[in-house]
PDB file of C-alpha atoms in Angstrom:
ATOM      1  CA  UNK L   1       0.000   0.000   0.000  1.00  0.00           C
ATOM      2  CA  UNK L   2       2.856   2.079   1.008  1.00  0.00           C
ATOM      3  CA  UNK L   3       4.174   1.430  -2.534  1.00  0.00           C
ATOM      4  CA  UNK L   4       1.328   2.509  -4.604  1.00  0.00           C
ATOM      5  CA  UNK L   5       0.796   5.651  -2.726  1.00  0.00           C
ATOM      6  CA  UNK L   6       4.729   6.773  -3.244  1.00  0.00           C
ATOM      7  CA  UNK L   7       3.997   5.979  -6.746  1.00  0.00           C
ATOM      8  CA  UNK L   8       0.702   8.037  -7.330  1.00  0.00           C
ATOM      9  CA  UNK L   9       2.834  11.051  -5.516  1.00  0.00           C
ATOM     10  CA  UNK L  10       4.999  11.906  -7.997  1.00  0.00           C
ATOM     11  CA  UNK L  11       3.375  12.197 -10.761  1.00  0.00           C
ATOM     12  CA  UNK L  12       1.115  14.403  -8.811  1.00  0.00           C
ATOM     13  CA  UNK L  13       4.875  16.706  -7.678  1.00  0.00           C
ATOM     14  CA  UNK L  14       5.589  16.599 -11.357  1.00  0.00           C
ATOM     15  CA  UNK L  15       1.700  18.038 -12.145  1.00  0.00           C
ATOM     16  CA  UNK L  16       2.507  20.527  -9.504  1.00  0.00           C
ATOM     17  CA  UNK L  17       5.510  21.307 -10.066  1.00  0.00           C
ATOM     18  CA  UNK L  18       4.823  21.490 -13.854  1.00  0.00           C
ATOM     19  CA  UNK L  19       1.625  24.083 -13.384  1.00  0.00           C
ATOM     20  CA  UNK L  20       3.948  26.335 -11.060  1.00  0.00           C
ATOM     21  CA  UNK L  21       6.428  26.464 -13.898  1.00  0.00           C
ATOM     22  CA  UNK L  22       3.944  27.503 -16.359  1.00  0.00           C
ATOM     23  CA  UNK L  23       2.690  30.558 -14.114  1.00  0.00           C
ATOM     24  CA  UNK L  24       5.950  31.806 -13.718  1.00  0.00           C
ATOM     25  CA  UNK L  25       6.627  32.078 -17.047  1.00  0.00           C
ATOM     26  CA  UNK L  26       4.004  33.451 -17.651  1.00  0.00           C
ATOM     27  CA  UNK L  27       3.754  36.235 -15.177  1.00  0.00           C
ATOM     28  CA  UNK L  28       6.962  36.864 -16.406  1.00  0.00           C
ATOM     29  CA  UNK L  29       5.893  37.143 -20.278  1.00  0.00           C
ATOM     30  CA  UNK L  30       3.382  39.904 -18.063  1.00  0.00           C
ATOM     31  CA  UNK L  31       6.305  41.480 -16.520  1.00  0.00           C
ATOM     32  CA  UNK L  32       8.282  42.519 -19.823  1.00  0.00           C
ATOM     33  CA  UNK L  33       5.123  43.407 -21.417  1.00  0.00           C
ATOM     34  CA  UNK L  34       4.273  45.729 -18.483  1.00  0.00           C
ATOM     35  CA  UNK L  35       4.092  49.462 -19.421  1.00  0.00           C
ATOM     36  CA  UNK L  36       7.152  50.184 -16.877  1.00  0.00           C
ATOM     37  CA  UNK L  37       9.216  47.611 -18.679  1.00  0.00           C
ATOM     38  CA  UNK L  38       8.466  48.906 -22.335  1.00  0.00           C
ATOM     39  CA  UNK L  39       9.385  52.298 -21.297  1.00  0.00           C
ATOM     40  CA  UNK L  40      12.640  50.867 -19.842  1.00  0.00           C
ATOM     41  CA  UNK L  41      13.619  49.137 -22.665  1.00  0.00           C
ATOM     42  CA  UNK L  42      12.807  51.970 -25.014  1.00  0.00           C
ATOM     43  CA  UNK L  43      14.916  54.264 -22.909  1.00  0.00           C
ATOM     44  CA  UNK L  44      17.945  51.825 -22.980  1.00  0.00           C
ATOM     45  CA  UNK L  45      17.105  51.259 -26.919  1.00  0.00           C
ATOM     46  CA  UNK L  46      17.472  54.803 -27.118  1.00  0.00           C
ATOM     47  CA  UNK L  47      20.936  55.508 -25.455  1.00  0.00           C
ATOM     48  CA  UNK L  48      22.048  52.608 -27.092  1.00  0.00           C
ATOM     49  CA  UNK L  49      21.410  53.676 -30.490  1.00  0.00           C
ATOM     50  CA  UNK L  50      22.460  57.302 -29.739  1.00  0.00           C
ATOM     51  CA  UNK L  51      25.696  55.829 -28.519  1.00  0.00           C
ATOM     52  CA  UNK L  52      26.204  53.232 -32.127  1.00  0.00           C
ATOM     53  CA  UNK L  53      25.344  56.870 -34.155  1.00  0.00           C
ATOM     54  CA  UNK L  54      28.165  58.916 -32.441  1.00  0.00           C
ATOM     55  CA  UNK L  55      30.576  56.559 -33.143  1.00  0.00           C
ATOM     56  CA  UNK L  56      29.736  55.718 -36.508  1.00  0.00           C
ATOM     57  CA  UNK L  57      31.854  57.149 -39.614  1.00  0.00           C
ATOM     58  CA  UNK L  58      29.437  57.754 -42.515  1.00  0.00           C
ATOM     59  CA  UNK L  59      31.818  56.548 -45.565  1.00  0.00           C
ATOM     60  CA  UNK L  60      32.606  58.629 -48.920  1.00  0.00           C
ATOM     61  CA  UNK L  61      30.353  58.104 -51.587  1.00  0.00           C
ATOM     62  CA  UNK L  62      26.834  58.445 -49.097  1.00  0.00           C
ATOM     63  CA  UNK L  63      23.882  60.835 -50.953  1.00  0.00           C
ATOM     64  CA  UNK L  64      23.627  64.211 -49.257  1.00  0.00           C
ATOM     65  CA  UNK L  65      20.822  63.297 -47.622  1.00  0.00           C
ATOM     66  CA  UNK L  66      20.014  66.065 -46.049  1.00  0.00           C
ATOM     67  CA  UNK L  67      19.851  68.273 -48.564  1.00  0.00           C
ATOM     68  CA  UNK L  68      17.524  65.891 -50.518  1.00  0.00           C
ATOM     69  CA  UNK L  69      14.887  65.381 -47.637  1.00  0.00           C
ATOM     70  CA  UNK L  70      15.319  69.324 -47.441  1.00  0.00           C
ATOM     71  CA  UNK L  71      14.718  69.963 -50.747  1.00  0.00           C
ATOM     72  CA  UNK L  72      11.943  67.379 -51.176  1.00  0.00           C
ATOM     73  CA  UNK L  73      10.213  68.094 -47.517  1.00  0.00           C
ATOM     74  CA  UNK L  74       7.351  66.694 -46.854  1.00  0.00           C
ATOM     75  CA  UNK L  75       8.323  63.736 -48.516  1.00  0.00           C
ATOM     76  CA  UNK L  76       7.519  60.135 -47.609  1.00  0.00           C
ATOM     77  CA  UNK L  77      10.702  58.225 -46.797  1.00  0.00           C
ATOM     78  CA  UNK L  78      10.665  54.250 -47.591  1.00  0.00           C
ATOM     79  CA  UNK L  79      12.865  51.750 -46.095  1.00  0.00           C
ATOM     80  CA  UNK L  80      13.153  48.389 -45.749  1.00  0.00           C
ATOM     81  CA  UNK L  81      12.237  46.209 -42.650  1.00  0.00           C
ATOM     82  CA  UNK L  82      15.369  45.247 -40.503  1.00  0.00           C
ATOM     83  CA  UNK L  83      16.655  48.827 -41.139  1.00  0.00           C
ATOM     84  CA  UNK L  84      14.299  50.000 -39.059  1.00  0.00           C
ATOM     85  CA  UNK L  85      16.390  50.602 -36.183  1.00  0.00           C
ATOM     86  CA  UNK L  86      19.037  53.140 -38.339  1.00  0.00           C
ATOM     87  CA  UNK L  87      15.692  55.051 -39.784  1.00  0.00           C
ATOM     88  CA  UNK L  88      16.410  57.999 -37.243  1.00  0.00           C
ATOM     89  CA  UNK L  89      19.910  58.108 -38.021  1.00  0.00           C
ATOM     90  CA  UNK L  90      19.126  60.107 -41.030  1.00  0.00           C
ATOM     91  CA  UNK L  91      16.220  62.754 -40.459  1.00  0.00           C
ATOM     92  CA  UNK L  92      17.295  66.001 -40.535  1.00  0.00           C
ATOM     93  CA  UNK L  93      16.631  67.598 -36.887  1.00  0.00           C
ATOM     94  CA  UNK L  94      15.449  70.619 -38.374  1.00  0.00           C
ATOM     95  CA  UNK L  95      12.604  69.107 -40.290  1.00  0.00           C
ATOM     96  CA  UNK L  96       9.473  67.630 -38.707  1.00  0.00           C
ATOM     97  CA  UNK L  97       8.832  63.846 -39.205  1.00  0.00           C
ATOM     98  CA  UNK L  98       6.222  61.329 -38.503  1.00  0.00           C
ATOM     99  CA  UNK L  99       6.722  57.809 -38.482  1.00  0.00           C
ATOM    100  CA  UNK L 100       4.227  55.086 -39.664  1.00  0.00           C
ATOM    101  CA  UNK L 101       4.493  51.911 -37.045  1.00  0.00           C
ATOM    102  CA  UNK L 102       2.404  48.459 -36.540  1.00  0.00           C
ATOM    103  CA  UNK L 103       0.306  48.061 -33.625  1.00  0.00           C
ATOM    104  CA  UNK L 104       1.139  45.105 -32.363  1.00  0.00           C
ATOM    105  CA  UNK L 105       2.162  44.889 -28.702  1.00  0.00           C
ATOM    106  CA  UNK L 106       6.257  43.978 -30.017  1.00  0.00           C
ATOM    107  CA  UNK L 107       6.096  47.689 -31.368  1.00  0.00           C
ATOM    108  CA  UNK L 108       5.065  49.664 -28.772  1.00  0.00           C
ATOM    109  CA  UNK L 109       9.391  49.781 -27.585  1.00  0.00           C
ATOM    110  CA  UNK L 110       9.995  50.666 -30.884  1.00  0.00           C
ATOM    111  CA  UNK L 111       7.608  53.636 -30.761  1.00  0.00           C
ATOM    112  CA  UNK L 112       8.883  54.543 -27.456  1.00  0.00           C
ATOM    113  CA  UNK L 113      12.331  54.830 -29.297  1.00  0.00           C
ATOM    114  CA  UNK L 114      11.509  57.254 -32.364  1.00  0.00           C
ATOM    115  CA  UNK L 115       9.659  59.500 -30.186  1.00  0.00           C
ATOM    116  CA  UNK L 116      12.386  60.070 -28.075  1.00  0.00           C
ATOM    117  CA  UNK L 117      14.097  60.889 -31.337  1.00  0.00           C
ATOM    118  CA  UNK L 118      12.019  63.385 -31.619  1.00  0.00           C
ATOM    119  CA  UNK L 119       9.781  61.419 -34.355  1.00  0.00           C
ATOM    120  CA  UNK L 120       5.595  61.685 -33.905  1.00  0.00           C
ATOM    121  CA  UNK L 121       4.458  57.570 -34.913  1.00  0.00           C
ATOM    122  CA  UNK L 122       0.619  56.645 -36.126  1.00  0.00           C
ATOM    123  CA  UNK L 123       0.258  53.261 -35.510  1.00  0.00           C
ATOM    124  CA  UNK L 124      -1.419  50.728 -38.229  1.00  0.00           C
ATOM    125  CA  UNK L 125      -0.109  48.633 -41.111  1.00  0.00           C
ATOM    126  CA  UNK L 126       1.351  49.839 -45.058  1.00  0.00           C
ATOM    127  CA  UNK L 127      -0.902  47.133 -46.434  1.00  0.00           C
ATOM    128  CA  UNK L 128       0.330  43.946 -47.866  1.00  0.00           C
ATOM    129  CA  UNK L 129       0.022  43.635 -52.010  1.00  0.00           C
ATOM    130  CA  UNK L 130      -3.209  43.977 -53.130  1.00  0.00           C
ATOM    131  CA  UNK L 131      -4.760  45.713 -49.900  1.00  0.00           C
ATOM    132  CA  UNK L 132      -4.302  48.718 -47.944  1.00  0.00           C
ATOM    133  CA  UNK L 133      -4.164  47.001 -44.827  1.00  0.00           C
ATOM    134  CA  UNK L 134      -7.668  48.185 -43.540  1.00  0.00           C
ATOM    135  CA  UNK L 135      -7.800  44.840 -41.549  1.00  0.00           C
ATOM    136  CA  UNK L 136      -4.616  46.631 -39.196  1.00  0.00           C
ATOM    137  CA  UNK L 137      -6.240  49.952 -39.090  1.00  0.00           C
ATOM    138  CA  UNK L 138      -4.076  50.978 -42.226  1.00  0.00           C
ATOM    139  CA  UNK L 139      -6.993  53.019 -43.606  1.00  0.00           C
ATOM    140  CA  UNK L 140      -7.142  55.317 -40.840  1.00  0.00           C
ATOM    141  CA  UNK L 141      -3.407  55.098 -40.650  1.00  0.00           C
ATOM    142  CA  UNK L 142      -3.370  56.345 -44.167  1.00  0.00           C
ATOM    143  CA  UNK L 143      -5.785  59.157 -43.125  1.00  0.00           C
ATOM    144  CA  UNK L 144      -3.682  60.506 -40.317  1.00  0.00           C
ATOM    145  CA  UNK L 145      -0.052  60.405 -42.292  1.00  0.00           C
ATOM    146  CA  UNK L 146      -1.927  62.131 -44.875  1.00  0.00           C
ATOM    147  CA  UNK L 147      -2.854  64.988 -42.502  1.00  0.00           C
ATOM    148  CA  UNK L 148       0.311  65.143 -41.319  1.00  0.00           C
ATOM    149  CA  UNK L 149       1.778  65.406 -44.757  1.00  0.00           C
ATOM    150  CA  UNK L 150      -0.454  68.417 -45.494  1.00  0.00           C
ATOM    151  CA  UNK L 151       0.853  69.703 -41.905  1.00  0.00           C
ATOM    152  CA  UNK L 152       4.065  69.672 -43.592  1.00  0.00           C
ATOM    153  CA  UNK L 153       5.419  66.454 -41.682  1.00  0.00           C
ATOM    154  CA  UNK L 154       7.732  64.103 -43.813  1.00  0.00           C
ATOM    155  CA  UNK L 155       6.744  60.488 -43.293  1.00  0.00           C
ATOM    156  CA  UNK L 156       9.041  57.725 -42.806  1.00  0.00           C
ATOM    157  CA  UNK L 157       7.447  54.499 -43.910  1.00  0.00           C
ATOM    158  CA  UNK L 158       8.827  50.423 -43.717  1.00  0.00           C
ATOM    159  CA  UNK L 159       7.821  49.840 -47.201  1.00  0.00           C
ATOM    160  CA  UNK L 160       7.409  46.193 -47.124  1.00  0.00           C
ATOM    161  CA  UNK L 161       4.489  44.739 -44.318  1.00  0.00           C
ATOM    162  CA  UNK L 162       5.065  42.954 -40.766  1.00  0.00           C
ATOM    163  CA  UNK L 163       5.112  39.406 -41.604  1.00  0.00           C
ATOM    164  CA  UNK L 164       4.649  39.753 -45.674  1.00  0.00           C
ATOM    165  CA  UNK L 165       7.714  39.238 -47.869  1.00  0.00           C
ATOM    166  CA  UNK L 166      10.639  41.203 -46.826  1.00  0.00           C
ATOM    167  CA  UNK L 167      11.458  43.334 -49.380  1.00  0.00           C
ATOM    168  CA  UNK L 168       8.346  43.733 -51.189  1.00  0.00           C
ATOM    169  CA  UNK L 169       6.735  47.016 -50.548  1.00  0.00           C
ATOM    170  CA  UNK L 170       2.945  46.815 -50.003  1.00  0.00           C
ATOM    171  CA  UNK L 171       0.456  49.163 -52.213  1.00  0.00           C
ATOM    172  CA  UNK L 172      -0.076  51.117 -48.121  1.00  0.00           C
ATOM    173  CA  UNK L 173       3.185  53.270 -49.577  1.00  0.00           C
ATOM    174  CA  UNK L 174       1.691  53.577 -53.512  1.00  0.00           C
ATOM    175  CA  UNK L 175      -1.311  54.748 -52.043  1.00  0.00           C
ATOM    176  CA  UNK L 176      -0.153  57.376 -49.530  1.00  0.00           C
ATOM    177  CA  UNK L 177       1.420  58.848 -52.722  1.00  0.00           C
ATOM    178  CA  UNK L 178      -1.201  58.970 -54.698  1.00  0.00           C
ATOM    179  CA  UNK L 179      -3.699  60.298 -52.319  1.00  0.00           C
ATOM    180  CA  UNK L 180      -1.094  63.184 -51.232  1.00  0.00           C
ATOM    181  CA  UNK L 181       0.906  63.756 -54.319  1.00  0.00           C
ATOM    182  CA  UNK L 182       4.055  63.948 -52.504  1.00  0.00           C
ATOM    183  CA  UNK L 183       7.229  61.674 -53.832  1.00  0.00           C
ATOM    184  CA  UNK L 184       8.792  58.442 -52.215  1.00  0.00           C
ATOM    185  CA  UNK L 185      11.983  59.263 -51.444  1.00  0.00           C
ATOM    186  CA  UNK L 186      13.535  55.007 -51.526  1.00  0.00           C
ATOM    187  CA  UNK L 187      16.061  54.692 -48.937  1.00  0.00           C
ATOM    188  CA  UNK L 188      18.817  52.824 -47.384  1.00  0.00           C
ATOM    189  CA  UNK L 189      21.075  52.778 -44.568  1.00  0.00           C
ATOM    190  CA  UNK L 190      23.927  49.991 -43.844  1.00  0.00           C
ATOM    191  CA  UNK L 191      25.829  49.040 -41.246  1.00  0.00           C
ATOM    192  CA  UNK L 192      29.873  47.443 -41.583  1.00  0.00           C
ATOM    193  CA  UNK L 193      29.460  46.403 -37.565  1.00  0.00           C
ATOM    194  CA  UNK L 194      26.088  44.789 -36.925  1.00  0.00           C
ATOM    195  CA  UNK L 195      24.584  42.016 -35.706  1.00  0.00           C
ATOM    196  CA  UNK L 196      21.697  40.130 -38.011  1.00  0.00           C
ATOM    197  CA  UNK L 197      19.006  38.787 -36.042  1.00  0.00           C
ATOM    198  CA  UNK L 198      18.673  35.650 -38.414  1.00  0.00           C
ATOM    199  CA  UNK L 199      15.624  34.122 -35.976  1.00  0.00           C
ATOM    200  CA  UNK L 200      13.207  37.284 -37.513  1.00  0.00           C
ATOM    201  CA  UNK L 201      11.116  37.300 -40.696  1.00  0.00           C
ATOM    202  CA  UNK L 202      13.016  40.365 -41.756  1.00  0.00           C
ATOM    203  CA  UNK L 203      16.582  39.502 -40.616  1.00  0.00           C
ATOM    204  CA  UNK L 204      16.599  42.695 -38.511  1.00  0.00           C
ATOM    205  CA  UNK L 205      20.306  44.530 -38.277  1.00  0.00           C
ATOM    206  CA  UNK L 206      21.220  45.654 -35.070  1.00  0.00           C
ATOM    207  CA  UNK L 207      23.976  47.909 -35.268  1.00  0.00           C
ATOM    208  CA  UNK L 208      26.876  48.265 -33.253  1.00  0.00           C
ATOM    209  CA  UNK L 209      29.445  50.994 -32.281  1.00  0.00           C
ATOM    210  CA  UNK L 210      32.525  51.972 -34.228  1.00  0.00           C
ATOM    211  CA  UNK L 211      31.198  50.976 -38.055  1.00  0.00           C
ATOM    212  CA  UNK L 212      31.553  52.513 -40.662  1.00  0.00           C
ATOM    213  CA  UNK L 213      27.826  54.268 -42.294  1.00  0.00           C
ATOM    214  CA  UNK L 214      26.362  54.638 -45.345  1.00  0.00           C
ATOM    215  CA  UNK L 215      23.126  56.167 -46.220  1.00  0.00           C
ATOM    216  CA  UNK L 216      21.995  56.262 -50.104  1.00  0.00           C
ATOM    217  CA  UNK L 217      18.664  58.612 -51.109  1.00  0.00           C
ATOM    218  CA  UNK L 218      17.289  57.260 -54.614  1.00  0.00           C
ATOM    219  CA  UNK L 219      15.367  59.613 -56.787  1.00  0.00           C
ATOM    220  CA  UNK L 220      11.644  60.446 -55.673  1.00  0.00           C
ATOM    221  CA  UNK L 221       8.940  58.393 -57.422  1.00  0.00           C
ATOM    222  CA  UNK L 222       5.448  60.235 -58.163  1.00  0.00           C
ATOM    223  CA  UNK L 223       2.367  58.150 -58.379  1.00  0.00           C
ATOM    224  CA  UNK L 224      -0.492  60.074 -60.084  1.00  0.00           C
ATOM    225  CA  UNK L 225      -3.706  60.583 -58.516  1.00  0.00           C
ATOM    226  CA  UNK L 226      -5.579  59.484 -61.014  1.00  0.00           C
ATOM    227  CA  UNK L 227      -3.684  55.885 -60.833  1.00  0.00           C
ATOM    228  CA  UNK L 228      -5.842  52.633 -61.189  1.00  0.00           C
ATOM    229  CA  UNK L 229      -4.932  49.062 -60.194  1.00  0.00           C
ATOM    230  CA  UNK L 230      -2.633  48.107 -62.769  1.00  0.00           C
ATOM    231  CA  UNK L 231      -0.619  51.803 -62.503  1.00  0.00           C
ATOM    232  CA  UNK L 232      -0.542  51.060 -58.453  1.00  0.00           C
ATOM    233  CA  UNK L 233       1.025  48.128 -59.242  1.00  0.00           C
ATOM    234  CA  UNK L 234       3.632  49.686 -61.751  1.00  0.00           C
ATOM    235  CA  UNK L 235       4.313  51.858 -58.729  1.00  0.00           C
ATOM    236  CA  UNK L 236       4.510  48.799 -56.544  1.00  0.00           C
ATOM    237  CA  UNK L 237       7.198  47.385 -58.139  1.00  0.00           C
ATOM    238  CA  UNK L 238       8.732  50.218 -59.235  1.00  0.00           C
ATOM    239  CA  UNK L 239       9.473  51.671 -55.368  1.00  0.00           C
ATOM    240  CA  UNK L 240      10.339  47.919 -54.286  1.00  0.00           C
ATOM    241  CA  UNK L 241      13.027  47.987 -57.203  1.00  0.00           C
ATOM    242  CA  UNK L 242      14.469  51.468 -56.305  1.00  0.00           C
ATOM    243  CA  UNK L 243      14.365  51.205 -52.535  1.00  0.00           C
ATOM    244  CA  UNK L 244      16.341  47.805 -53.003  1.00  0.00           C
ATOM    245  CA  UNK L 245      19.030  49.516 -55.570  1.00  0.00           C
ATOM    246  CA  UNK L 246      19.283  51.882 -52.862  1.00  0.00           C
ATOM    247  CA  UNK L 247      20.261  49.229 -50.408  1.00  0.00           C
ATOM    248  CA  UNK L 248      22.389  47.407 -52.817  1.00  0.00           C
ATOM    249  CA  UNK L 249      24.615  51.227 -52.930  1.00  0.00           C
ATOM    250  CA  UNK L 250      24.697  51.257 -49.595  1.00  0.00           C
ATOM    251  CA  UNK L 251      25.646  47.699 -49.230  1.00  0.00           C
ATOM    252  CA  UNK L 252      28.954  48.137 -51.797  1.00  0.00           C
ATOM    253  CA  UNK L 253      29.751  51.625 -50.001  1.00  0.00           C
ATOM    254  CA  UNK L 254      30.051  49.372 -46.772  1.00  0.00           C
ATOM    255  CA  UNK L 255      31.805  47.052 -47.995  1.00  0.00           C
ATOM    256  CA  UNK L 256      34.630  49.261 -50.239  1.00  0.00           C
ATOM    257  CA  UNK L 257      34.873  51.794 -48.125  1.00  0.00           C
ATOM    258  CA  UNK L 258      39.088  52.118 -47.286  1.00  0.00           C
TER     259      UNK L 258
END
């Protein structure tokens, strides 16, 4: 008798011990989620990247990017995914700029970093190929960058959608244009000292101190207003093609600089 009950205990310590496990990890998944935690790691995301910028030595051959986002202000900036984090390396500090970022609950550190850049955000998605991403509040989103354009706000924009294709810009971009008139400006901005994040769908770059920078503006690309489907998708492809040139430059500026 003795026997059976020993063995009918510990399965039951395993159960137990098993269920405690499981509500400690998940009051810790609460934890870093927590408000005070995002705002933490923002902060430290912050310094951090202020840090990687003042120690960076943008190479010979980068576009004068600031007098091109001058010149074309309010533009709307696009950029690749996984670049995402060098974005606020180049906005000139002079010139007002909103940033469009997804709502989900991973994104709320990075908006806590670009507005301590200085950067306003509207939160909702650029809309996959073939939608404006309506189903992730990019309709409205669409609504309030355009506002902000006509404030006189440039727009940065991740041309290609959370959990899409990397490297595909979504018609969210093609149709900002067109409803505002203004020019994408494609965009890149490389790294020589970072660390790839090969786990993510995007292959996000960290960078790190002491690199060497470049940072390549393509020229702007108008969408008319009066564009149907099969123009949006010229336009589509078109911006994907130029913002990836643009990264390509950037890429062989890296890697020749002396």
């Amino acid at each position: 008798m003795a026997d059976e009950t020993a063995g009918n205990a510990a399965p039951l310590k395993r159960s137990w011990l098993h269920g405690w496990r499981r509500r400690w990890r998940r009051i810790g998944r609460d934890v870093l989620r927590s408000r005070v935690a995002t705002v933490l790691a923002g902060a430290a995301i912050y310094r951090g990247l202020c840090f990687v910028r003042a120690t960076q030595k943008e190479v010979p051959g980068s576009s004068d990017w600031e007098r091109i986002l001058d010149e074309e202000h309010p533009a709307i900036v696009g950029l690749w995914h996984g670049q995402h984090l060098l974005a606020p390396f180049f906005r000139p500090s002079k010139l007002p700029y909103v940033a469009l970022l997804s709502r989900s609950a991973d994104a709320e550190i990075n908006a806590i970093v670009v507005e301590r850049f200085g950067i306003a955000t509207v939160r909702g998605s650029g809309g996959r190929a073939g939608t404006v991403g309506a189903q992730k509040g990019g309709a409205r989103a669409l609504i309030a960058l355009r506002r902000f354009l006509a404030d006189g706000f440039g727009v940065c924009m991740i041309a290609d959608v959370p959990k899409g294709t990397p490297r595909k810009a979504g018609l969210g971009i093609v149709t900002l244009a067109r409803i505002t008139g203004r020019p994408v400006l494609p965009s890149a901005a490389v790294t020589s000292r970072r660390y790839v994040v090969s786990s993510s769908w995007d292959k996000t770059t960290v960078p790190l101190p002491f690199g060497r920078l470049a940072m390549v503006v393509g020229e702007p690309i108008t969408v008319p207003a009066d564009a149907d489907d099969a123009m949006m998708e010229i336009k589509r492809r078109e911006i994907t093609r130029a913002i990836e040139a643009a990264n390509e430059a950037a890429e062989r500026l890296v890697r020749d600089a002396p």
